[in-house]
Amino acid sequence: MGSSEEARVRLPQLRLDELLEELQARLDAARGTRDRVHSLLEAVLSVGRELDLEQALHSIVEAAASLVDAEYAALGVIGPDGRRLSAFHTVGVSDEQIARIGPYPEGHGILGELIRHPEPLRLAKICEHPASYGFPAHHPPMNTFLGVPIRVRDHVFGNLYLTEKRGGAQFDEEDVSVTQTLAVAAGVAIDNARLYEESRLRERWLRANAEITHSLMSGSDRTEVLGLIAERAGEITQSALAAVALPMEDTGALAVEIAVGMDAEAHRGLVLPMDSSLMGLAFSRASSVSSADVGQDDRISLEPPRFDGLGPAVAVPIGTGSAGPRGVVLLARKSGRPAFSATETEPLKAFAGQAALAMELAERRADAEEVAVLKDRDRIARDLHDLAIQRLFATGMTLQSAGRFIEHEEAAERVVRAVDDLDETIKIIRSTIFGLRTREGAGEAGLRARAVRVVGEAAPVLGFAPSVRMEGLLDTDVPKEIADHMVAVLSEALTNIARHAHADRADVLLATDGRQVRLSVTDNGTGIPADGRRSGLRNMAERAEQLGGRLELGSPQGGGTTLTWCVPARKP
């Protein structure tokens, strides 16, 4: 009887405990839901505050991992082709692990599945999916998986990848819902960051344009302005190399006037053909030309070597008006960096166009100043002819007439000498007038253009096109007589290579520092035989000695011949 009574008392107690436990569980679930919603709101606010795109992407990955309690998380950015990942941001994997794993994934396997089908994907085991490729060596083991696409203005920007939910649990529908909510906020944050980045980029381009225009209009040297164009373009696009090339008159080639950054010396002074260089193609087509890997591009001559360590590159013409481009800007990034996007190339085109306009205005101003100088010269010449010469002539005639009345012999001789001096003075003034009315160097080709023509004429005989590099003010610091000798020596050297060297490569360097002029011709041929004819070399040596210089011969590492012809920049 007693046991029955106790059972009736215990049964309501058990039911009450069960109700209390269920209530506690529901309270815990409500509290968990509240905390999770709070965490989601905090994550959305945190992500939305970021204006730097890289930092925003990293914040999105961290927030996603925290919200669904995932050990590993990543955000893959889809490249311009829409088929591969162009960037990969991770959480949970150390730098040492990343280095051991190797290059970031490009979008194969499960990662590519979300690129091809941008819908949420939840897996209990990654390896069981048909698209799974497995993991590379040293990759941490992963089983559970959750992938969600991130859309920016109806365009899939990338995907969130979450793996290994802590505690060995599976990702559930609530995890999918939370991650999708975060992905929507992430899309807005990414769009804001990109718009902010684009506005800052435009502002930097505008400042650079203003700086270049001011520099040109204030009378800065052209070389200084070209250097400024290269520096600003390289800085804004985060390029490892920036170069500017200008056309060489009557040669059909470009000369790299300015190069700054990585291995700039290998580019500075190079003479580039129009058909086998990125800059030449951009100039001849009057449009931008890009390369995913400039070091492995079949359109570009790899000789001389100059692109080691460089990858993505773009060449943009400076101006594309009716007169054609005025030059080309080349930008190249290090290997492994992202390619130049349309978002970056378009402002670069506008920048190059503004630079061309500023260059043209500066040239027009220089032309106007030259016209003013010439007009002033004409006025001076006219005044000398109409006033000074006539008065001197009249004075001479007066003295000559007066001389007939001078009886003292010594005084008469002095008057005759004075008349002769006046005649000589008149001749000097007339010569000066002629000089004022004649433009120096009119119609004569410069040393640079003449050298390029000589190399171009030798190419068919050689069977290959020599590389040409020029350094210094060759057209202004080298007198015509020395330039004539230099061109003759260059022609003779290339002819000797064609006849005797059996070479398949030649490098030509013309340089001056204002004090000396140097010509260097290097080939990879058989060298100069000890018993060979030396009449051509003797002629070159005599030319150098005549100008107070020297001719030297050497053998570069790997064989061949180096001919160096060096003379003072002014004839002794």
Coordinates of C-alpha atoms in Angstrom, one line a residue:
M1 CA 0.0 0.0 0.0
G2 CA 2.9 2.3 0.9
S3 CA 4.8 1.7 -2.3
S4 CA 1.8 2.5 -4.5
E5 CA 1.4 5.8 -2.7
E6 CA 5.1 6.6 -3.2
A7 CA 4.8 5.8 -7.0
R8 CA 1.9 8.2 -7.4
V9 CA 3.8 11.0 -5.7
R10 CA 7.0 10.3 -7.8
L11 CA 5.3 10.3 -11.2
P12 CA 4.2 13.9 -11.1
Q13 CA 7.6 14.8 -9.9
L14 CA 9.3 13.1 -12.9
R15 CA 6.9 14.8 -15.3
L16 CA 7.7 18.1 -13.7
D17 CA 11.5 17.5 -14.0
E18 CA 11.0 16.6 -17.7
L19 CA 9.0 19.8 -18.2
L20 CA 11.6 21.8 -16.4
E21 CA 14.4 20.2 -18.5
E22 CA 12.4 20.9 -21.8
L23 CA 11.9 24.4 -20.7
Q24 CA 15.5 24.8 -19.9
A25 CA 16.4 23.4 -23.3
R26 CA 14.1 25.8 -25.0
L27 CA 15.5 28.7 -23.0
D28 CA 19.0 27.6 -24.0
A29 CA 18.0 27.4 -27.6
A30 CA 16.3 30.8 -27.5
R31 CA 19.4 32.2 -25.8
G32 CA 21.6 30.5 -28.4
T33 CA 19.5 31.9 -31.2
R34 CA 19.6 35.3 -29.6
D35 CA 23.4 35.1 -29.2
R36 CA 23.8 33.9 -32.8
V37 CA 21.6 36.7 -34.1
H38 CA 23.6 39.1 -32.0
S39 CA 26.8 37.6 -33.4
L40 CA 25.4 37.9 -36.9
L41 CA 24.5 41.5 -36.4
E42 CA 28.0 42.2 -35.0
A43 CA 29.6 40.4 -38.0
V44 CA 27.5 42.4 -40.5
L45 CA 28.4 45.7 -38.8
S46 CA 32.1 44.7 -38.6
V47 CA 32.2 43.8 -42.3
G48 CA 30.2 46.9 -43.3
R49 CA 32.7 49.2 -41.6
E50 CA 35.6 48.1 -43.8
L51 CA 36.5 50.3 -46.8
D52 CA 39.7 48.7 -47.7
L53 CA 38.8 45.8 -50.0
E54 CA 41.6 43.4 -48.8
Q55 CA 40.7 44.0 -45.2
A56 CA 37.0 43.7 -45.9
L57 CA 37.5 40.2 -47.5
H58 CA 39.6 39.1 -44.5
S59 CA 36.9 40.3 -42.1
I60 CA 34.3 38.4 -44.0
V61 CA 36.2 35.1 -43.8
E62 CA 36.8 35.6 -40.0
A63 CA 33.2 36.4 -39.4
A64 CA 31.9 33.4 -41.4
A65 CA 34.2 31.0 -39.5
S66 CA 33.1 32.4 -36.1
L67 CA 29.4 32.3 -36.9
V68 CA 29.2 28.6 -37.9
D69 CA 32.1 27.5 -35.6
A70 CA 34.2 26.3 -38.5
E71 CA 37.9 25.5 -37.9
Y72 CA 38.9 26.5 -41.5
A73 CA 37.4 29.2 -43.7
A74 CA 38.3 30.7 -47.1
L75 CA 37.0 33.2 -49.6
G76 CA 37.8 32.6 -53.2
V77 CA 37.6 35.6 -55.6
I78 CA 36.5 34.6 -59.1
G79 CA 38.8 36.0 -61.8
P80 CA 37.7 38.0 -64.9
D81 CA 37.3 34.8 -67.0
G82 CA 34.6 33.6 -64.6
R83 CA 36.1 30.1 -64.5
R84 CA 39.1 30.4 -62.1
L85 CA 39.9 31.9 -58.7
S86 CA 42.1 34.9 -58.9
A87 CA 42.6 35.4 -55.2
F88 CA 42.2 33.2 -52.1
H89 CA 41.8 34.5 -48.5
T90 CA 42.1 31.9 -45.7
V91 CA 41.5 31.6 -41.9
G92 CA 42.7 28.7 -39.7
V93 CA 45.8 27.8 -41.8
S94 CA 49.1 29.2 -40.7
D95 CA 51.7 30.8 -43.1
E96 CA 54.0 27.8 -42.6
Q97 CA 51.2 25.4 -43.6
I98 CA 50.4 27.5 -46.7
A99 CA 54.0 27.5 -47.7
R100 CA 54.2 23.7 -47.4
I101 CA 50.9 23.2 -49.3
G102 CA 52.1 25.2 -52.3
P103 CA 50.2 27.6 -54.6
Y104 CA 46.6 28.6 -53.8
P105 CA 43.9 26.7 -55.6
E106 CA 42.6 27.9 -58.9
G107 CA 39.1 26.5 -58.7
H108 CA 39.1 22.8 -59.4
G109 CA 37.2 20.1 -57.6
I110 CA 34.7 21.1 -55.0
L111 CA 35.8 24.8 -55.2
G112 CA 35.1 24.7 -59.0
E113 CA 31.7 23.1 -58.4
L114 CA 30.5 26.3 -56.7
I115 CA 31.9 28.4 -59.5
R116 CA 30.0 26.4 -62.1
H117 CA 26.8 26.1 -59.9
P118 CA 26.7 29.2 -57.6
E119 CA 24.2 27.7 -55.1
P120 CA 24.8 26.8 -51.4
L121 CA 26.5 23.4 -51.0
R122 CA 26.6 21.4 -47.8
L123 CA 28.5 18.1 -47.5
A124 CA 29.0 15.6 -44.7
K125 CA 32.2 14.3 -46.3
I126 CA 34.0 16.2 -49.1
C127 CA 35.6 13.1 -50.5
E128 CA 32.2 11.5 -51.3
H129 CA 31.2 14.2 -53.8
P130 CA 31.9 13.3 -57.4
A131 CA 33.7 16.6 -58.1
S132 CA 36.2 16.0 -55.3
Y133 CA 39.8 15.8 -56.4
G134 CA 41.4 15.1 -53.0
F135 CA 43.9 17.4 -51.3
P136 CA 47.5 18.2 -52.1
A137 CA 50.3 17.1 -49.8
H138 CA 50.6 18.7 -46.4
H139 CA 47.0 19.9 -46.6
P140 CA 45.1 19.5 -43.3
P141 CA 42.3 16.8 -43.3
M142 CA 38.8 18.2 -43.9
N143 CA 35.5 16.4 -44.0
T144 CA 32.4 18.6 -43.4
F145 CA 31.9 21.4 -45.9
L146 CA 29.7 24.4 -46.5
G147 CA 30.0 26.6 -49.5
V148 CA 28.0 29.8 -50.2
P149 CA 28.3 32.2 -53.2
I150 CA 28.8 35.9 -52.6
R151 CA 26.9 38.1 -55.1
V152 CA 27.7 41.8 -55.9
R153 CA 25.0 43.4 -57.9
D154 CA 23.7 40.1 -59.3
H155 CA 27.3 39.2 -60.3
V156 CA 29.0 36.3 -58.4
F157 CA 32.1 37.9 -56.9
G158 CA 33.4 34.8 -55.2
N159 CA 32.5 32.0 -52.8
L160 CA 32.8 31.3 -49.0
Y161 CA 34.2 27.9 -48.2
L162 CA 33.8 26.6 -44.6
T163 CA 35.1 23.2 -43.4
E164 CA 35.4 21.1 -40.2
K165 CA 32.7 22.3 -37.9
R166 CA 34.1 22.1 -34.4
G167 CA 33.1 19.3 -32.1
G168 CA 32.7 16.8 -35.0
A169 CA 29.2 18.1 -35.7
Q170 CA 27.6 18.6 -39.2
F171 CA 26.7 21.9 -40.7
D172 CA 23.0 22.3 -40.5
E173 CA 20.3 24.4 -42.3
E174 CA 20.7 27.1 -39.7
D175 CA 24.4 27.4 -40.6
V176 CA 23.4 27.7 -44.3
S177 CA 20.9 30.4 -43.5
V178 CA 23.3 32.4 -41.3
T179 CA 26.1 32.1 -43.9
Q180 CA 23.8 33.2 -46.7
T181 CA 22.7 36.3 -44.6
L182 CA 26.4 37.1 -44.1
A183 CA 27.1 36.6 -47.8
V184 CA 24.4 39.2 -48.6
A185 CA 26.0 41.7 -46.2
A186 CA 29.4 40.8 -47.6
G187 CA 28.3 41.6 -51.1
V188 CA 27.2 45.1 -50.0
A189 CA 30.5 45.6 -48.1
I190 CA 32.6 44.4 -51.1
D191 CA 30.6 46.7 -53.4
N192 CA 31.2 49.7 -51.1
A193 CA 34.9 48.9 -50.7
R194 CA 35.3 48.6 -54.5
L195 CA 33.5 51.9 -55.1
Y196 CA 35.6 53.6 -52.5
E197 CA 38.8 52.1 -54.0
E198 CA 37.8 53.2 -57.5
S199 CA 37.1 56.7 -56.3
R200 CA 40.5 56.9 -54.5
L201 CA 42.1 55.5 -57.6
R202 CA 40.5 58.2 -59.8
E203 CA 41.6 60.8 -57.3
R204 CA 45.2 59.6 -57.5
W205 CA 45.1 59.6 -61.3
L206 CA 43.7 63.2 -61.3
R207 CA 46.4 64.4 -58.9
A208 CA 49.1 62.7 -61.1
N209 CA 47.6 64.4 -64.3
A210 CA 47.7 67.8 -62.5
E211 CA 51.3 67.2 -61.4
I212 CA 52.4 66.3 -64.9
T213 CA 50.6 69.2 -66.5
H214 CA 52.0 71.7 -64.0
S215 CA 55.5 70.2 -64.6
L216 CA 55.3 70.5 -68.4
M217 CA 53.7 74.0 -68.3
S218 CA 56.4 75.3 -65.9
G219 CA 59.1 74.4 -68.4
S220 CA 60.5 71.2 -66.9
D221 CA 62.8 69.1 -69.1
R222 CA 61.1 66.5 -71.2
T223 CA 63.1 63.7 -69.7
E224 CA 62.1 64.8 -66.2
V225 CA 58.4 64.8 -67.2
L226 CA 58.6 61.4 -68.8
G227 CA 60.2 60.1 -65.6
L228 CA 57.4 61.6 -63.6
I229 CA 54.8 59.9 -65.9
A230 CA 56.5 56.5 -65.4
E231 CA 56.9 56.9 -61.6
R232 CA 53.3 57.9 -61.0
A233 CA 51.8 55.2 -63.3
G234 CA 53.9 52.6 -61.6
E235 CA 53.0 53.7 -58.1
I236 CA 49.3 53.9 -58.7
T237 CA 49.0 50.5 -60.4
Q238 CA 51.5 48.9 -57.9
S239 CA 53.8 47.8 -60.8
A240 CA 57.3 46.5 -60.3
L241 CA 58.5 48.1 -63.6
A242 CA 57.4 51.2 -65.5
A243 CA 58.9 52.4 -68.8
V244 CA 58.2 55.1 -71.4
A245 CA 59.3 54.7 -75.0
L246 CA 59.1 57.3 -77.7
P247 CA 59.3 56.9 -81.5
M248 CA 62.6 57.5 -83.3
E249 CA 62.1 59.7 -86.4
D250 CA 62.5 57.9 -89.8
T251 CA 63.4 54.6 -88.2
G252 CA 60.2 52.7 -87.5
A253 CA 61.4 51.9 -84.0
L254 CA 60.9 52.9 -80.4
A255 CA 63.5 54.0 -78.0
V256 CA 63.0 53.4 -74.2
E257 CA 63.7 56.8 -72.8
I258 CA 62.7 56.1 -69.2
A259 CA 62.6 53.0 -67.1
V260 CA 62.1 52.8 -63.3
G261 CA 61.8 49.9 -61.0
M262 CA 62.8 46.3 -61.3
D263 CA 65.8 45.7 -63.6
A264 CA 65.3 49.2 -65.1
E265 CA 68.8 49.2 -66.5
A266 CA 68.0 46.2 -68.8
H267 CA 65.3 48.3 -70.4
R268 CA 66.6 51.8 -70.4
G269 CA 68.0 52.9 -73.8
L270 CA 66.7 49.8 -75.7
V271 CA 65.6 50.3 -79.3
L272 CA 62.4 48.2 -79.8
P273 CA 60.9 47.0 -83.1
M274 CA 57.2 47.5 -83.8
D275 CA 56.4 43.9 -84.4
S276 CA 58.1 42.0 -81.6
S277 CA 57.6 44.0 -78.5
L278 CA 54.6 44.8 -76.3
M279 CA 55.3 48.6 -76.6
G280 CA 55.8 48.4 -80.3
L281 CA 52.5 46.6 -80.8
A282 CA 50.6 49.1 -78.6
F283 CA 52.2 52.0 -80.6
S284 CA 51.5 50.5 -84.1
R285 CA 47.9 49.5 -83.1
A286 CA 47.2 52.8 -81.2
S287 CA 45.5 50.7 -78.5
S288 CA 46.5 49.0 -75.2
V289 CA 48.1 45.6 -75.4
S290 CA 48.2 43.3 -72.3
S291 CA 50.0 40.1 -71.4
A292 CA 49.2 37.6 -68.7
D293 CA 52.9 36.7 -68.5
V294 CA 55.3 39.0 -70.3
G295 CA 58.2 36.6 -69.8
Q296 CA 56.5 33.8 -71.7
D297 CA 54.6 35.8 -74.4
D298 CA 55.3 34.5 -77.9
R299 CA 54.5 38.0 -79.4
I300 CA 57.6 39.5 -77.6
S301 CA 61.2 39.0 -78.4
L302 CA 62.9 37.7 -75.3
E303 CA 66.3 39.0 -76.4
P304 CA 68.0 40.7 -74.7
P305 CA 66.7 39.1 -71.4
R306 CA 64.8 41.7 -69.5
F307 CA 61.6 40.2 -68.0
D308 CA 63.0 37.8 -65.3
G309 CA 60.6 37.8 -62.3
L310 CA 57.9 39.8 -64.1
G311 CA 54.5 38.5 -65.0
P312 CA 51.3 40.5 -65.9
A313 CA 52.0 43.6 -68.1
V314 CA 50.2 46.2 -70.1
A315 CA 51.4 48.7 -72.7
V316 CA 49.2 51.8 -73.3
P317 CA 49.8 54.4 -76.1
I318 CA 50.4 58.0 -75.0
G319 CA 47.7 59.7 -77.1
T320 CA 45.7 58.2 -80.0
G321 CA 44.6 61.2 -81.9
S322 CA 44.8 61.9 -85.7
A323 CA 48.5 62.4 -85.4
G324 CA 48.9 58.9 -83.8
P325 CA 50.5 58.0 -80.5
R326 CA 53.3 60.1 -79.1
G327 CA 54.8 57.3 -77.2
V328 CA 54.0 54.2 -75.0
V329 CA 53.8 53.5 -71.3
L330 CA 54.7 49.9 -70.2
L331 CA 53.7 48.6 -66.8
A332 CA 54.7 45.2 -65.4
R333 CA 54.0 43.5 -62.1
K334 CA 55.9 40.7 -60.4
S335 CA 55.1 37.1 -61.3
G336 CA 52.2 35.8 -59.4
R337 CA 50.5 39.2 -59.0
P338 CA 47.0 39.7 -60.5
A339 CA 46.7 40.7 -64.2
F340 CA 45.7 44.3 -65.1
S341 CA 41.9 44.6 -65.1
A342 CA 39.7 46.8 -67.2
T343 CA 39.1 48.9 -64.1
E344 CA 42.8 49.7 -63.9
T345 CA 43.5 50.0 -67.7
E346 CA 40.7 52.5 -68.4
P347 CA 42.0 55.2 -66.0
L348 CA 45.5 54.5 -67.3
K349 CA 44.4 55.2 -70.9
A350 CA 42.9 58.5 -69.7
F351 CA 46.1 59.3 -67.9
A352 CA 48.2 58.6 -71.0
G353 CA 45.8 60.7 -73.1
Q354 CA 46.1 63.6 -70.7
A355 CA 49.9 63.2 -70.6
A356 CA 49.9 63.4 -74.4
L357 CA 47.8 66.5 -74.4
A358 CA 50.1 68.1 -71.9
M359 CA 53.2 67.1 -74.0
E360 CA 51.6 68.6 -77.1
L361 CA 50.8 71.9 -75.3
A362 CA 54.3 72.1 -74.0
E363 CA 55.7 71.5 -77.5
R364 CA 53.4 74.2 -78.9
R365 CA 54.7 76.5 -76.3
A366 CA 58.3 75.6 -77.1
D367 CA 57.5 76.2 -80.8
A368 CA 56.0 79.6 -80.0
E369 CA 59.1 80.5 -78.0
E370 CA 61.3 79.4 -80.9
V371 CA 59.3 81.4 -83.4
A372 CA 59.7 84.4 -81.1
V373 CA 63.4 83.9 -80.9
L374 CA 63.7 83.5 -84.7
K375 CA 61.6 86.7 -85.2
D376 CA 63.9 88.5 -82.8
R377 CA 66.9 87.1 -84.7
D378 CA 65.4 88.4 -87.9
R379 CA 64.9 91.8 -86.4
I380 CA 68.5 91.9 -85.1
A381 CA 69.8 90.7 -88.5
R382 CA 67.7 93.4 -90.3
D383 CA 69.0 96.1 -88.0
L384 CA 72.6 95.0 -88.4
H385 CA 72.2 95.0 -92.2
D386 CA 70.2 98.2 -92.6
L387 CA 71.9 100.3 -89.9
A388 CA 75.2 99.0 -88.7
I389 CA 76.6 97.8 -92.0
Q390 CA 75.5 100.9 -93.9
R391 CA 77.1 103.2 -91.4
L392 CA 80.3 101.2 -91.3
F393 CA 80.4 101.2 -95.1
A394 CA 79.8 105.0 -95.2
T395 CA 82.5 105.5 -92.6
G396 CA 84.9 103.4 -94.6
M397 CA 84.1 105.4 -97.8
T398 CA 84.7 108.7 -95.9
L399 CA 88.0 107.5 -94.6
Q400 CA 89.0 106.2 -98.0
S401 CA 88.2 109.6 -99.6
A402 CA 90.0 111.5 -96.8
G403 CA 93.1 109.4 -97.3
R404 CA 93.8 111.0 -100.6
F405 CA 94.4 114.3 -98.8
I406 CA 96.8 113.0 -96.2
E407 CA 100.4 113.8 -97.2
H408 CA 102.0 112.1 -94.1
E409 CA 102.9 108.6 -95.3
E410 CA 102.4 106.9 -91.9
A411 CA 99.1 108.6 -91.3
A412 CA 97.9 107.5 -94.7
E413 CA 98.8 103.9 -94.0
R414 CA 96.9 104.0 -90.7
V415 CA 93.8 105.2 -92.5
V416 CA 94.1 102.4 -95.1
R417 CA 94.4 99.9 -92.3
A418 CA 91.3 101.3 -90.6
V419 CA 89.4 101.0 -93.9
D420 CA 90.5 97.4 -94.2
D421 CA 89.5 96.7 -90.6
L422 CA 86.0 98.2 -91.4
D423 CA 85.7 95.9 -94.4
E424 CA 86.6 92.9 -92.2
T425 CA 84.1 94.0 -89.6
I426 CA 81.4 94.2 -92.3
K427 CA 82.3 90.6 -93.4
I428 CA 82.0 89.4 -89.8
I429 CA 78.6 91.1 -89.3
R430 CA 77.3 89.6 -92.6
S431 CA 78.4 86.2 -91.4
T432 CA 76.7 86.7 -88.1
I433 CA 73.5 87.8 -90.0
F434 CA 73.6 84.6 -92.0
G435 CA 74.0 82.6 -88.8
L436 CA 71.1 84.3 -87.2
R437 CA 68.9 83.4 -90.2
T438 CA 69.9 79.8 -90.4
R439 CA 68.5 77.1 -88.1
E440 CA 71.3 74.8 -86.9
G441 CA 71.1 71.2 -87.9
A442 CA 68.0 71.7 -90.1
G443 CA 67.3 68.6 -92.2
E444 CA 70.1 66.5 -90.7
A445 CA 69.3 63.2 -89.1
G446 CA 70.6 62.6 -85.5
L447 CA 73.1 60.0 -84.5
R448 CA 70.4 57.8 -82.9
A449 CA 68.3 57.6 -86.1
R450 CA 71.4 57.0 -88.2
A451 CA 72.6 54.2 -86.0
V452 CA 69.2 52.5 -86.0
R453 CA 69.2 52.7 -89.8
V454 CA 72.6 51.1 -90.0
V455 CA 71.5 48.2 -87.7
G456 CA 68.3 47.8 -89.8
E457 CA 70.3 47.6 -93.0
A458 CA 72.7 45.0 -91.5
A459 CA 69.9 42.7 -90.2
P460 CA 69.1 41.0 -93.6
V461 CA 72.8 40.3 -94.1
L462 CA 73.3 39.0 -90.5
G463 CA 70.2 36.9 -90.6
F464 CA 68.9 38.3 -87.3
A465 CA 68.1 41.7 -85.8
P466 CA 70.8 42.9 -83.3
S467 CA 69.6 44.5 -80.1
V468 CA 70.3 48.2 -79.7
R469 CA 70.7 50.2 -76.6
M470 CA 71.3 54.0 -76.4
E471 CA 72.3 56.0 -73.4
G472 CA 72.8 59.8 -73.0
L473 CA 72.2 62.8 -75.2
L474 CA 73.7 61.3 -78.4
D475 CA 72.0 63.8 -80.7
T476 CA 73.1 66.9 -78.8
D477 CA 76.4 66.0 -77.0
V478 CA 78.1 64.3 -79.9
P479 CA 79.6 66.5 -82.7
K480 CA 78.8 65.7 -86.3
E481 CA 82.3 64.7 -87.2
I482 CA 82.5 62.2 -84.3
A483 CA 79.0 60.9 -85.1
D484 CA 80.1 60.3 -88.7
H485 CA 83.1 58.2 -87.5
M486 CA 80.9 56.4 -85.0
V487 CA 78.3 55.4 -87.7
A488 CA 81.1 54.2 -90.0
V489 CA 82.7 52.0 -87.2
L490 CA 79.3 50.6 -86.4
S491 CA 78.7 49.6 -90.0
E492 CA 82.1 48.0 -90.3
A493 CA 81.7 46.1 -87.0
L494 CA 78.3 44.6 -88.1
T495 CA 79.7 43.8 -91.5
N496 CA 82.6 41.9 -89.9
I497 CA 80.2 39.9 -87.8
A498 CA 78.2 39.0 -90.9
R499 CA 81.3 37.9 -92.8
H500 CA 83.4 36.1 -90.2
A501 CA 81.8 35.6 -86.8
H502 CA 79.1 33.0 -87.6
A503 CA 77.0 34.5 -84.8
D504 CA 73.3 34.4 -84.1
R505 CA 73.1 37.3 -81.7
A506 CA 74.7 40.8 -81.5
D507 CA 74.2 43.6 -79.0
V508 CA 74.9 47.2 -79.8
L509 CA 75.4 50.0 -77.2
L510 CA 75.9 53.7 -78.0
A511 CA 76.5 55.9 -75.0
T512 CA 77.8 59.3 -73.9
D513 CA 78.1 61.0 -70.6
G514 CA 79.0 64.4 -72.2
R515 CA 82.7 63.7 -71.8
Q516 CA 83.2 60.5 -73.7
V517 CA 81.4 58.7 -76.5
R518 CA 81.4 54.9 -76.5
L519 CA 80.3 52.3 -79.1
S520 CA 80.2 48.7 -78.0
V521 CA 79.3 45.8 -80.3
T522 CA 79.2 42.3 -78.8
D523 CA 78.5 39.0 -80.7
N524 CA 78.4 35.3 -79.6
G525 CA 80.3 34.1 -82.6
T526 CA 83.6 32.3 -83.1
G527 CA 85.8 35.2 -82.1
I528 CA 88.7 36.8 -84.0
P529 CA 91.3 34.3 -85.3
A530 CA 94.9 35.0 -84.5
D531 CA 95.9 34.9 -88.2
G532 CA 92.9 36.6 -89.6
R533 CA 92.8 39.8 -91.7
R534 CA 92.8 43.0 -89.6
S535 CA 92.4 45.8 -92.2
G536 CA 88.8 46.6 -90.9
L537 CA 90.0 46.7 -87.3
R538 CA 93.0 48.8 -88.2
N539 CA 90.7 51.3 -89.9
M540 CA 88.5 51.5 -86.8
A541 CA 91.6 52.0 -84.5
E542 CA 92.9 54.7 -86.8
R543 CA 89.6 56.6 -86.6
A544 CA 89.7 56.3 -82.8
E545 CA 93.3 57.5 -82.6
Q546 CA 92.6 60.4 -84.9
L547 CA 89.9 61.6 -82.4
G548 CA 92.2 61.0 -79.4
G549 CA 90.4 57.7 -78.4
R550 CA 91.1 54.0 -78.5
L551 CA 89.7 50.7 -79.8
E552 CA 89.6 47.6 -77.5
L553 CA 88.8 44.0 -78.2
G554 CA 87.7 41.4 -75.7
S555 CA 85.9 38.1 -75.3
P556 CA 82.8 38.0 -73.2
Q557 CA 82.0 35.0 -71.0
G558 CA 80.5 32.3 -73.2
G559 CA 82.6 33.2 -76.3
G560 CA 82.4 35.7 -79.1
T561 CA 83.9 39.2 -79.4
T562 CA 83.3 42.5 -77.7
L563 CA 84.5 45.6 -79.7
T564 CA 84.7 48.9 -77.8
W565 CA 85.3 52.1 -79.6
C566 CA 85.7 55.0 -77.2
V567 CA 86.6 58.7 -78.0
P568 CA 86.3 62.1 -76.3
A569 CA 83.0 63.9 -76.9
R570 CA 85.0 66.8 -78.2
K571 CA 87.7 66.5 -80.8
P572 CA 91.1 67.3 -79.2

